[in-house]
Coordinates of C-alpha atoms (C1' of nucleotides) in Angstrom, one line a residue:
Chain A
M5 CA 167.2 176.0 -47.3
T6 CA 171.0 175.8 -47.5
L7 CA 173.1 174.4 -45.3
T8 CA 175.6 176.9 -43.5
F9 CA 178.7 176.5 -41.1
Y10 CA 180.2 179.0 -38.5
N11 CA 183.6 179.3 -39.7
T12 CA 186.3 180.2 -37.5
L13 CA 188.3 181.9 -40.0
T14 CA 185.2 184.6 -40.5
R15 CA 183.7 184.3 -37.1
R16 CA 180.4 183.9 -38.6
K17 CA 177.8 181.3 -40.1
Q18 CA 178.3 181.0 -43.9
P19 CA 176.5 179.0 -46.4
F20 CA 178.2 176.1 -47.7
E21 CA 179.4 176.3 -51.1
P22 CA 182.0 173.4 -52.1
L23 CA 185.2 174.2 -54.6
E24 CA 183.6 171.8 -56.8
P25 CA 180.0 171.2 -57.3
G26 CA 178.7 168.2 -55.6
K27 CA 182.2 167.3 -54.3
V28 CA 183.5 167.7 -50.8
A29 CA 187.3 167.7 -49.7
M30 CA 187.7 167.2 -45.9
Y31 CA 190.5 166.9 -43.7
C32 CA 190.0 166.3 -40.2
C33 CA 193.2 166.5 -37.7
G34 CA 193.6 162.9 -36.1
V35 CA 194.9 162.0 -33.2
T36 CA 198.7 161.8 -31.9
V37 CA 199.4 157.5 -31.3
Y38 CA 200.6 157.5 -28.3
D39 CA 198.1 156.2 -26.1
Y40 CA 194.2 155.5 -26.2
C41 CA 191.8 157.9 -27.2
H42 CA 190.0 159.8 -24.4
L43 CA 186.1 161.0 -24.2
G44 CA 187.2 164.5 -25.8
H45 CA 188.6 162.4 -28.8
A46 CA 185.3 160.3 -29.0
R47 CA 183.6 163.7 -29.0
S48 CA 185.4 165.1 -32.2
Y49 CA 185.7 162.3 -34.1
I50 CA 181.9 161.7 -33.6
V51 CA 181.1 165.1 -34.6
W52 CA 183.0 165.4 -37.5
D53 CA 181.8 161.9 -39.0
T54 CA 177.9 163.5 -38.2
V55 CA 179.2 166.7 -40.7
R56 CA 180.7 164.1 -43.1
R57 CA 177.4 162.0 -43.2
Y58 CA 175.1 164.7 -43.4
L59 CA 176.9 165.9 -46.2
M60 CA 176.8 162.6 -47.8
W61 CA 173.0 162.4 -47.2
L62 CA 172.6 165.6 -49.2
G63 CA 174.3 164.1 -52.2
Y64 CA 177.9 165.3 -51.5
Q65 CA 180.8 162.9 -52.7
V66 CA 182.9 163.4 -49.7
R67 CA 186.5 162.7 -49.8
Y68 CA 187.2 162.4 -46.0
I69 CA 190.8 162.3 -44.8
Q70 CA 192.4 162.1 -41.2
N71 CA 195.8 161.5 -40.6
F72 CA 197.4 160.0 -37.5
T73 CA 200.6 161.7 -36.0
D74 CA 202.9 158.7 -35.8
I75 CA 206.3 161.0 -35.3
D76 CA 206.4 163.1 -32.2
D77 CA 208.2 163.5 -28.7
K78 CA 205.1 161.8 -26.8
I79 CA 205.5 158.8 -28.9
L80 CA 209.1 158.8 -28.5
N81 CA 209.0 159.1 -24.6
R82 CA 206.3 156.6 -24.6
A83 CA 208.4 153.8 -26.6
N84 CA 211.6 154.7 -24.2
A85 CA 209.4 154.3 -21.1
E86 CA 208.5 150.9 -22.1
G87 CA 211.4 149.7 -24.1
S88 CA 209.5 149.4 -27.5
T89 CA 210.1 151.1 -30.7
M90 CA 208.1 154.3 -32.0
T91 CA 206.5 152.2 -34.6
E92 CA 205.4 149.4 -31.8
V93 CA 203.6 152.2 -30.0
A94 CA 202.2 154.1 -32.8
E95 CA 200.6 150.7 -34.7
R96 CA 199.2 149.5 -31.2
N97 CA 197.5 152.7 -30.8
I98 CA 196.5 152.9 -34.1
A99 CA 194.5 149.4 -33.8
A100 CA 192.7 150.8 -30.6
Y101 CA 191.8 153.9 -32.5
F102 CA 190.2 151.8 -35.1
E103 CA 188.7 149.6 -32.2
D104 CA 187.1 152.5 -30.4
M105 CA 186.1 154.5 -33.3
R106 CA 184.2 152.0 -35.2
R107 CA 182.1 150.9 -31.9
L108 CA 181.2 154.5 -31.9
N109 CA 180.0 153.9 -35.3
V110 CA 182.8 156.2 -36.8
L111 CA 183.0 155.9 -40.5
D112 CA 186.5 154.9 -41.9
A113 CA 187.8 158.1 -43.6
V114 CA 188.7 157.5 -47.2
E115 CA 192.1 157.4 -46.4
Y116 CA 194.4 157.8 -43.1
P117 CA 197.7 159.3 -44.1
R118 CA 200.7 159.1 -41.7
A119 CA 203.4 161.8 -41.0
T120 CA 205.9 158.9 -41.9
E121 CA 204.5 158.4 -45.0
H122 CA 205.0 162.1 -46.0
I123 CA 208.0 162.7 -45.3
D124 CA 209.4 164.0 -48.9
E125 CA 206.3 166.3 -48.9
I126 CA 207.2 167.7 -46.0
Q127 CA 210.7 168.4 -46.8
Q128 CA 209.6 169.9 -50.4
I129 CA 207.1 172.6 -48.3
I130 CA 210.2 173.5 -46.2
K131 CA 212.5 173.8 -49.0
T132 CA 210.1 176.0 -50.7
L133 CA 209.3 178.4 -47.5
I134 CA 213.1 178.6 -47.2
E135 CA 213.4 179.3 -50.7
L136 CA 210.8 182.1 -50.4
D137 CA 212.4 183.4 -47.0
Y138 CA 209.4 182.3 -44.9
A139 CA 211.7 179.7 -43.0
Y140 CA 215.3 179.7 -41.8
P141 CA 217.6 176.9 -40.9
A142 CA 219.7 176.9 -37.6
G143 CA 221.5 174.4 -35.7
G144 CA 220.1 171.4 -37.7
D145 CA 216.2 172.6 -36.9
V146 CA 214.2 174.7 -39.6
Y147 CA 212.0 177.4 -38.2
Y148 CA 209.3 179.3 -39.7
R149 CA 209.6 183.0 -39.8
V150 CA 205.9 184.2 -38.5
Q151 CA 206.7 187.8 -38.7
R152 CA 207.2 187.2 -42.7
F153 CA 203.5 186.3 -42.9
P154 CA 201.5 189.4 -42.6
S155 CA 198.0 187.6 -42.0
Y156 CA 199.9 185.4 -39.1
G157 CA 196.9 185.4 -36.3
K158 CA 193.8 185.5 -38.3
L159 CA 192.4 182.3 -37.8
S160 CA 192.9 182.4 -34.0
G161 CA 192.1 186.3 -34.1
R162 CA 195.1 187.3 -32.6
Q163 CA 198.0 189.4 -33.5
L164 CA 202.0 188.8 -32.8
D165 CA 202.4 191.7 -30.6
Q166 CA 199.7 191.2 -28.3
M167 CA 200.3 187.5 -27.6
Q168 CA 202.3 186.9 -24.5
A169 CA 205.1 184.4 -25.5
G170 CA 205.3 181.6 -22.7
A171 CA 201.5 182.4 -21.1
S172 CA 200.9 178.9 -21.2
G173 CA 203.6 178.2 -19.0
R174 CA 205.1 175.9 -20.8
V175 CA 207.9 177.3 -22.6
D176 CA 211.2 177.2 -20.8
A177 CA 213.3 180.0 -21.6
S178 CA 216.4 178.3 -21.0
D179 CA 215.2 175.3 -24.0
P180 CA 218.3 176.0 -26.4
E181 CA 215.2 175.5 -29.1
S182 CA 214.3 179.1 -28.2
S183 CA 217.6 181.0 -28.4
R184 CA 217.8 179.3 -32.0
K185 CA 214.6 181.6 -32.6
Q186 CA 214.5 184.9 -34.2
H187 CA 211.3 185.5 -32.6
P188 CA 209.6 183.7 -29.5
F189 CA 206.4 182.6 -31.9
D190 CA 208.4 181.1 -34.8
F191 CA 207.9 177.4 -34.8
A192 CA 209.8 174.2 -35.9
L193 CA 209.3 173.0 -39.2
W194 CA 211.9 170.3 -38.9
K195 CA 214.1 169.2 -35.9
A196 CA 217.5 167.8 -35.7
A197 CA 217.6 164.3 -34.4
K198 CA 219.1 163.9 -30.9
P199 CA 221.3 160.6 -31.0
G200 CA 219.4 157.5 -30.8
E201 CA 216.3 158.9 -32.1
P202 CA 214.5 158.0 -35.2
A203 CA 215.7 160.4 -38.2
W204 CA 215.6 161.2 -41.7
E205 CA 218.1 162.6 -44.2
S206 CA 217.5 166.0 -45.1
P207 CA 219.4 169.3 -46.6
W208 CA 219.2 170.3 -42.9
G209 CA 220.9 167.3 -41.6
P210 CA 219.1 164.1 -39.9
G211 CA 216.1 164.9 -38.3
R212 CA 212.1 164.4 -38.1
P213 CA 209.6 166.9 -38.9
G214 CA 207.7 169.5 -36.8
W215 CA 204.0 168.8 -35.7
H216 CA 202.5 171.2 -37.8
I217 CA 204.1 170.5 -41.5
E218 CA 202.7 167.2 -41.7
C219 CA 199.2 168.5 -42.0
S220 CA 200.1 171.0 -44.6
A221 CA 201.9 168.4 -46.5
M222 CA 199.3 165.4 -46.1
I223 CA 196.7 168.0 -47.0
R224 CA 198.4 169.1 -50.3
A225 CA 199.1 165.5 -51.2
R226 CA 195.9 164.3 -50.5
L227 CA 193.5 166.8 -51.5
G228 CA 195.3 169.6 -53.1
D229 CA 196.1 172.8 -52.2
T230 CA 192.5 174.0 -51.0
I231 CA 190.4 172.2 -49.6
D232 CA 186.7 172.7 -48.8
I233 CA 186.3 171.8 -45.1
H234 CA 189.0 171.5 -42.3
T235 CA 188.0 170.6 -39.0
G236 CA 189.6 169.8 -35.6
G237 CA 189.3 170.1 -31.6
G238 CA 189.0 173.7 -30.8
D239 CA 192.1 173.3 -28.9
L240 CA 194.0 173.3 -32.2
V241 CA 193.2 176.7 -33.6
F242 CA 196.3 178.3 -32.0
P243 CA 198.9 176.9 -32.9
H244 CA 198.3 174.1 -34.5
H245 CA 195.9 175.4 -37.5
E246 CA 197.0 179.2 -37.6
N247 CA 200.7 177.4 -38.4
E248 CA 199.1 175.3 -40.9
I249 CA 197.6 178.1 -42.5
A250 CA 201.2 180.1 -42.4
Q251 CA 202.7 177.5 -43.8
S252 CA 200.5 176.0 -46.4
E253 CA 199.3 179.4 -47.7
A254 CA 203.0 181.1 -47.8
A255 CA 204.1 177.8 -50.0
T256 CA 201.0 177.8 -52.2
R257 CA 199.5 181.5 -52.1
K258 CA 196.4 180.2 -52.0
P259 CA 193.8 179.4 -49.1
L260 CA 194.4 176.0 -47.0
A261 CA 191.0 176.0 -46.3
N262 CA 187.7 177.6 -47.2
Y263 CA 185.6 176.5 -43.7
W264 CA 187.1 176.1 -40.5
L265 CA 185.1 174.1 -38.0
H266 CA 185.9 173.5 -34.5
N267 CA 184.3 171.7 -32.0
G268 CA 183.9 172.6 -28.1
M269 CA 185.8 170.4 -25.4
V270 CA 184.6 167.5 -23.0
N271 CA 184.7 169.1 -19.5
V272 CA 184.7 167.4 -16.3
G273 CA 183.6 169.3 -13.0
G274 CA 183.8 172.3 -15.6
E275 CA 187.1 171.9 -16.6
K276 CA 188.7 170.7 -19.8
M277 CA 189.2 166.9 -19.8
S278 CA 192.9 166.4 -20.7
K279 CA 196.1 164.3 -20.5
S280 CA 197.6 166.8 -18.5
L281 CA 195.2 167.4 -16.1
G282 CA 194.5 163.7 -15.4
N283 CA 191.0 163.8 -15.5
F284 CA 190.4 161.8 -18.5
T285 CA 188.4 158.7 -19.3
T286 CA 189.5 156.4 -22.1
I287 CA 186.8 155.3 -24.3
R288 CA 187.5 151.7 -23.8
Q289 CA 187.3 152.4 -20.1
L290 CA 183.8 153.7 -20.1
L291 CA 182.3 151.0 -23.0
N292 CA 184.5 148.2 -20.9
A293 CA 183.5 148.8 -17.4
P294 CA 180.6 147.0 -15.5
N295 CA 177.1 148.0 -16.8
A296 CA 178.9 150.0 -19.2
P297 CA 176.9 152.1 -21.4
H298 CA 176.1 151.1 -24.8
P299 CA 178.4 153.1 -27.3
M300 CA 175.3 154.7 -29.2
A301 CA 174.9 156.1 -25.4
L302 CA 178.1 157.9 -25.7
R303 CA 177.4 158.9 -29.0
L304 CA 173.9 160.2 -28.4
F305 CA 175.3 162.1 -25.5
V306 CA 177.5 163.8 -27.4
L307 CA 175.3 164.9 -30.2
Q308 CA 172.4 166.1 -27.5
A309 CA 174.8 169.1 -27.4
H310 CA 175.9 171.5 -30.1
Y311 CA 178.9 170.5 -31.2
R312 CA 180.6 174.0 -30.6
K313 CA 179.7 174.1 -26.9
P314 CA 181.5 172.7 -24.4
I315 CA 180.0 169.7 -22.6
D316 CA 180.7 168.3 -19.0
F317 CA 180.9 164.5 -18.6
T318 CA 179.2 163.4 -15.6
A319 CA 177.8 160.0 -14.4
E320 CA 174.1 161.8 -14.4
A321 CA 174.4 162.9 -18.0
M322 CA 175.4 159.8 -19.2
A323 CA 172.7 157.6 -17.3
S324 CA 170.1 160.1 -19.0
A325 CA 171.7 159.3 -22.4
E326 CA 171.3 155.6 -21.6
Q327 CA 167.7 156.3 -20.8
S328 CA 167.5 158.3 -24.0
W329 CA 168.9 155.4 -26.3
E330 CA 166.8 153.0 -24.8
T331 CA 163.8 155.0 -26.3
L332 CA 165.4 155.9 -29.6
K333 CA 166.4 152.1 -29.8
D334 CA 162.9 151.1 -29.1
G335 CA 161.7 153.4 -32.0
L336 CA 164.6 152.1 -34.4
L337 CA 163.4 148.2 -33.6
F338 CA 160.0 148.9 -34.3
G339 CA 159.9 147.4 -37.8
Y340 CA 161.5 144.6 -36.7
K341 CA 159.5 143.6 -33.8
F342 CA 156.1 144.8 -35.5
G343 CA 156.4 144.5 -39.5
N344 CA 154.9 141.0 -39.8
V345 CA 152.1 141.9 -37.4
L346 CA 151.5 144.9 -39.6
G347 CA 151.6 143.2 -42.7
W348 CA 154.8 144.4 -44.2
T349 CA 155.8 142.2 -46.9
D350 CA 159.5 142.8 -47.3
T351 CA 160.3 141.4 -43.5
A352 CA 162.1 139.0 -44.7
D353 CA 164.3 140.4 -47.5
A354 CA 168.1 141.1 -46.9
S355 CA 167.6 144.8 -47.4
F356 CA 164.9 145.2 -44.5
G357 CA 165.9 147.7 -42.3
Q358 CA 168.7 148.9 -44.7
P359 CA 168.6 152.8 -44.7
D360 CA 170.3 152.8 -48.5
S361 CA 167.0 150.6 -49.8
M362 CA 164.5 153.4 -47.7
R363 CA 162.7 156.1 -50.1
I364 CA 161.2 158.2 -47.4
P365 CA 159.2 161.4 -48.7
D366 CA 161.7 164.2 -49.1
E367 CA 158.5 166.7 -48.1
S368 CA 157.5 165.4 -44.8
E369 CA 157.3 167.6 -41.5
A370 CA 159.9 165.4 -39.7
V371 CA 162.3 165.5 -42.9
Q372 CA 162.1 169.4 -43.1
K373 CA 162.8 170.2 -39.4
F374 CA 165.4 167.5 -39.6
R375 CA 167.3 169.5 -42.4
T376 CA 166.2 172.8 -41.1
A377 CA 168.2 172.0 -38.1
M378 CA 171.2 170.3 -39.9
D379 CA 171.4 173.1 -42.0
D380 CA 171.6 175.5 -39.6
D381 CA 175.3 174.7 -38.4
I382 CA 174.6 171.0 -37.8
N383 CA 172.2 171.6 -34.7
T384 CA 172.0 168.0 -33.8
P385 CA 169.8 168.9 -30.2
A386 CA 167.1 170.1 -32.5
A387 CA 167.4 167.4 -35.2
L388 CA 167.2 165.1 -32.4
A389 CA 164.0 166.5 -31.1
V390 CA 162.7 165.2 -34.3
L391 CA 163.8 161.6 -34.3
F392 CA 162.4 161.7 -30.4
E393 CA 159.2 162.4 -31.7
L394 CA 159.0 159.6 -34.2
A395 CA 160.3 157.0 -31.6
K396 CA 158.3 157.9 -28.9
D397 CA 155.4 157.5 -31.3
L398 CA 156.4 154.2 -32.6
R399 CA 157.0 153.3 -28.8
R400 CA 153.5 153.9 -28.3
E401 CA 152.6 152.0 -31.0
G402 CA 154.5 149.2 -30.6
N403 CA 153.2 149.0 -26.8
I404 CA 149.5 149.3 -28.1
L405 CA 150.5 146.1 -30.7
T406 CA 151.8 144.4 -27.8
H407 CA 149.5 144.8 -25.0
E408 CA 146.4 145.2 -27.5
G409 CA 147.3 143.0 -30.7
K410 CA 146.3 145.7 -33.2
T411 CA 146.5 149.3 -33.6
T412 CA 144.3 151.8 -35.3
T413 CA 147.0 153.6 -37.0
D414 CA 147.5 153.1 -40.9
S415 CA 149.9 150.2 -41.2
Q416 CA 151.7 152.2 -44.3
L417 CA 151.8 155.3 -42.3
L418 CA 153.9 153.5 -39.6
R419 CA 156.2 151.9 -41.8
E420 CA 156.7 155.4 -43.2
Q421 CA 157.3 156.9 -40.2
W422 CA 159.5 153.9 -38.7
Q423 CA 161.9 154.2 -42.0
T424 CA 162.0 158.0 -41.4
L425 CA 163.4 157.3 -37.9
V426 CA 166.0 154.7 -39.1
V427 CA 167.2 157.0 -42.3
L428 CA 167.3 160.2 -40.0
A429 CA 168.7 158.4 -37.3
Q430 CA 171.5 156.9 -39.3
V431 CA 172.4 160.3 -40.8
L432 CA 173.3 161.2 -37.2
G433 CA 175.0 157.5 -36.8
L434 CA 172.7 156.0 -34.4
E435 CA 172.1 152.5 -35.6
T436 CA 171.1 149.2 -34.2
Q437 CA 170.1 145.7 -35.5
P438 CA 167.8 143.4 -33.5
E439 CA 169.8 141.0 -31.1
T440 CA 170.4 137.9 -32.7
E441 CA 170.8 135.7 -29.8
T442 CA 167.2 136.0 -28.6
P443 CA 167.1 134.9 -24.5
I444 CA 164.2 132.7 -25.9
S445 CA 162.7 130.9 -22.7
G446 CA 163.3 127.4 -22.9
L447 CA 159.3 127.1 -22.0
S448 CA 156.8 126.1 -24.8
E449 CA 153.4 128.1 -25.4
A450 CA 151.5 125.1 -23.6
E451 CA 154.0 125.3 -20.8
I452 CA 153.2 128.9 -20.3
E453 CA 149.4 128.6 -20.5
A454 CA 149.9 125.8 -18.0
K455 CA 151.5 128.6 -15.4
I456 CA 149.1 130.9 -16.2
N457 CA 146.2 128.8 -15.4
Q458 CA 147.9 127.8 -12.2
R459 CA 148.2 131.4 -11.5
R460 CA 144.4 132.2 -12.3
E461 CA 143.5 129.3 -9.9
A462 CA 145.7 131.0 -7.0
K463 CA 144.3 134.6 -7.9
A464 CA 140.5 132.7 -7.7
A465 CA 141.9 131.4 -4.2
K466 CA 143.3 134.6 -3.0
N467 CA 146.5 133.2 -3.0
F468 CA 148.0 136.1 -4.2
A469 CA 151.4 135.0 -2.8
E470 CA 151.5 132.3 -5.1
A471 CA 150.2 134.2 -7.9
D472 CA 153.0 136.5 -7.6
R473 CA 155.4 133.8 -7.5
I474 CA 154.5 132.5 -10.7
R475 CA 154.8 135.7 -12.4
E476 CA 157.9 136.2 -10.9
E477 CA 159.0 132.6 -12.0
L478 CA 157.9 133.6 -15.5
K479 CA 159.5 137.2 -15.5
G480 CA 162.8 135.2 -14.6
Q481 CA 162.5 133.3 -18.0
G482 CA 161.7 136.1 -20.2
V483 CA 158.0 135.8 -20.5
I484 CA 155.9 139.0 -19.4
L485 CA 152.6 138.6 -18.1
V486 CA 149.9 141.6 -18.2
D487 CA 146.5 141.2 -16.4
K488 CA 143.7 142.4 -18.3
P489 CA 140.1 143.5 -17.2
G490 CA 137.6 140.6 -17.1
G491 CA 140.3 138.0 -15.7
I492 CA 142.1 137.7 -18.6
T493 CA 146.1 137.2 -18.6
E494 CA 148.0 137.9 -21.8
W495 CA 152.0 137.3 -22.3
H496 CA 154.4 138.0 -24.4
R497 CA 158.0 137.4 -24.3
G498 CA 160.3 140.4 -22.8
Chain B
rG7 C1' 197.9 191.5 -20.0
rG8 C1' 195.7 189.8 -25.1
rC9 C1' 191.8 186.8 -28.1
rG10 C1' 186.9 184.2 -27.6
rG11 C1' 183.1 181.8 -25.8
rC12 C1' 179.2 180.5 -22.4
rA13 C1' 175.1 181.8 -18.3
rU14 C1' 167.3 178.9 -20.4
rA15 C1' 163.1 173.8 -15.3
rG16 C1' 165.7 169.1 -10.2
rC17 C1' 169.7 167.5 -14.4
rC18 C1' 171.1 168.0 -20.0
rA19 C1' 169.2 171.4 -23.9
rA20 C1' 167.4 173.7 -28.3
rG21 C1' 165.4 178.6 -29.6
rU22 C1' 168.7 184.7 -30.9
rG23 C1' 163.2 190.4 -32.2
rG24 C1' 156.6 187.9 -32.0
rU25 C1' 155.2 185.6 -26.9
rA26 C1' 159.7 179.1 -23.9
rA27 C1' 161.3 172.2 -28.7
rG28 C1' 162.9 167.9 -27.2
rG29 C1' 165.7 164.4 -23.9
rC30 C1' 166.4 162.5 -18.6
rA31 C1' 164.0 162.8 -14.1
rG32 C1' 159.2 163.6 -11.7
rA33 C1' 153.9 164.2 -10.3
rG34 C1' 148.5 162.7 -10.5
rG35 C1' 144.7 159.5 -13.5
rU36 C1' 142.9 154.7 -15.7
rC37 C1' 143.6 149.4 -15.1
rU38 C1' 144.7 146.2 -10.9
rG39 C1' 144.0 141.7 -5.5
rC40 C1' 148.4 144.7 -5.2
rA41 C1' 152.5 145.4 -8.1
rA42 C1' 154.7 146.1 -12.5
rA43 C1' 153.4 147.5 -17.9
rA44 C1' 150.5 150.0 -20.9
rC45 C1' 147.8 154.4 -21.9
rC46 C1' 146.1 159.5 -20.5
rU47 C1' 147.1 164.1 -18.3
rC48 C1' 150.4 167.4 -15.8
rC49 C1' 155.2 169.8 -15.4
rA50 C1' 159.8 177.4 -16.9
rU51 C1' 153.8 183.7 -16.9
rU52 C1' 159.9 183.1 -17.6
rC53 C1' 165.2 182.5 -19.7
rC54 C1' 172.4 185.3 -14.4
rC55 C1' 171.7 190.9 -12.6
rG56 C1' 170.4 196.0 -14.0
rU57 C1' 169.3 199.8 -17.2
rG58 C1' 167.9 201.1 -22.1
rU59 C1' 165.5 200.5 -27.4
rU60 C1' 161.0 198.8 -29.2
rC61 C1' 154.1 198.3 -30.0
rG62 C1' 156.7 193.8 -28.4
rA63 C1' 162.8 191.5 -25.6
rA64 C1' 165.5 184.6 -23.4
rU65 C1' 166.7 186.9 -27.9
rC66 C1' 169.6 194.0 -29.4
rA67 C1' 172.6 198.0 -26.8
rC68 C1' 175.1 199.2 -22.4
rG69 C1' 177.0 198.2 -17.5
rG70 C1' 177.8 194.9 -14.0
rU71 C1' 178.5 189.2 -11.8
rG72 C1' 179.8 184.3 -12.4
rC73 C1' 182.2 180.1 -15.3
rC74 C1' 184.9 178.4 -19.2
rG75 C1' 188.9 177.6 -23.5
rC76 C1' 193.4 179.7 -26.0
rC77 C1' 198.0 182.5 -25.9
rU78 C1' 204.0 177.4 -29.0
rC79 C1' 201.4 169.2 -25.2
rC80 C1' 196.4 169.1 -26.5
rA81 C1' 190.1 166.5 -30.0

RNA sequence: GGCGGCAUAGCCAAGUGGUAAGGCAGAGGUCUGCAAAACCUCCAUUCCCGUGUUCGAAUCACGGUGCCGCCUCCA
C-alpha cells in the first residue's frame, strides 16, 4: 500500500514521496484575520489537520506550518470601521481562531508565522525578483511581471492569453493600480502606503506587502525553498497559489512544493459559502446556538464527504451527522463504560483510553481497510465506514451487557475492537472522553428498589397509570427501567 | 469566452471494467399491560439521458442534459 495524493499541479493521483525519508514539510494557507471563521474555514482546516494526523500516524515527522495574514485591506477597513487598530483586530481574531479550531480538535500547527513578522524576508524576495527582471517598481508599488515567467498558469491550468482580465467583475479599470501595471495580470508584490496606513520602510518607499508574497517568504523562512505539501482551499488555486509559484520559483529556481492539495468548498443551497455572498455561518454561531451540535458532529459532517468534493451545508445533513456522532461516541466510550465489567485490569490507569498507549494489530481487517481508504487520496468516507462497523458492533455488545449483564463475546476481542476504534478515530481527530460530571441520581439503590416494588404492585393491581408514572419519575432522575420476561424489572442509570 | 469539477436509494455518501460500502431516516418481527429500550430482519436488478466498445460498464469512448467552482476579495 502506498499513500497517494491527488496533486493539483499534475492533475492526477501520485504516490507520496517526501524529499527527506520520514519527514514531511507541510504548509497550509491560513486565514486573513479580519473576522470570525465560518464553516468553509472549518472544513479546510479539519481536512488538512486530518491529512497531517494520518501522516503522523504513518510515522512521519510532520513539520506543519500555517500562517496568519495580519496585514490586508480588509483588516484595515475593519479597524477603521470600529475605530481600533489593525493589530487589535488581528489579535482578537487570531484568539478566536484558536478557540474555534481547538473545539474542532484541530491540532495546533508547529508554528504560526505572521506576515508582519516577515517583512525583511518579503523585501529580500522582492529585491531578488527585481534584480532578475521578474518585477518592476511603479509609483511606489512593485509588480510581478507575469509574462516573464514562462510556466505562469501551470497550477491552475490556464494560459495568459486565454484568460479574461476582469471576468470576475471585481477589477475596476479606473483603479490607478491597473494603469501602473504593464500587463493586466501583473500583481502587486509591494503596495505603497496611503496616508495613515501602517507602513514599513523599503527601497521603493513606505508601504506594505501584497497578499501573495507573504506566503512565499514565510515558506522559505520556515520550511525552505522546496516543501513537500502545500494545501489550501480550492478557491486559492488561482491566483494565490499560482502567484506564489511564480514568485518563489523565479527567485529560487527550485520547485516551491511537490504536492499541491486543495479542498472543495462548503456550499449553501448549491452556492459557495462566502463572506461576499453573505450566506455564511460562523463556527461559533453554529456551535454556540441553542441545541448546538457537538463540535465532533461538525467534524464528522466534514469528513463524511471526500475532501475534494463540494459539500452542501443543510440543517438536515447536520442533524444526520449529529446522530452519526452519537453512534460513534457510544463505541468510543465502550471501554470506559464496560471495561470493569469485562475484567480489564487497567481501567484505573492514567493511560487508560489514550490512543498513544494502545498497541493495535496492524494486520487486522479493520486497520487494513482503513489504511487502504486513507492511502487512496485520504478517502475519509470509506475510512469512516470502518469506524462505524466497529462502533455499531461495540454498541450492540454494550447494550447486551447493559441489559443482560454479560456477553458471550471474548473480553480481549472486545478490548481489541475498542482500541482499534479509538486509535483509528483519533487519526481522524474524532475523540471524546467520558463525562466527568455524571448526572448521578440522588436516589440510593434501596430507594430505587423500593420504587420498583411500588411499581410492581401497581402493575399487579392493573394500575398501569401509576406504574407508568413511577417509571417516568425514575426516568426524570436518570434511572432507566427495563422490564424483563417473568415480571422482573432491571434498572440502570441512563 | 477560457479552464476545471460534479450527477449513485427519501437525504448524505464510497465505489472508476467483474456484478452497488457506510451513515441518517424508514419498515416488519421478538419481547411487553402498553410504551420505551434492547435484539433480529428488511430497505438501489440499479448508478442523469442516449449511442457505442466489451464475455461483462455506475465505472471506458462519443454525443446530450442539468448543477457548481475559478478567471487578480476568498478556506
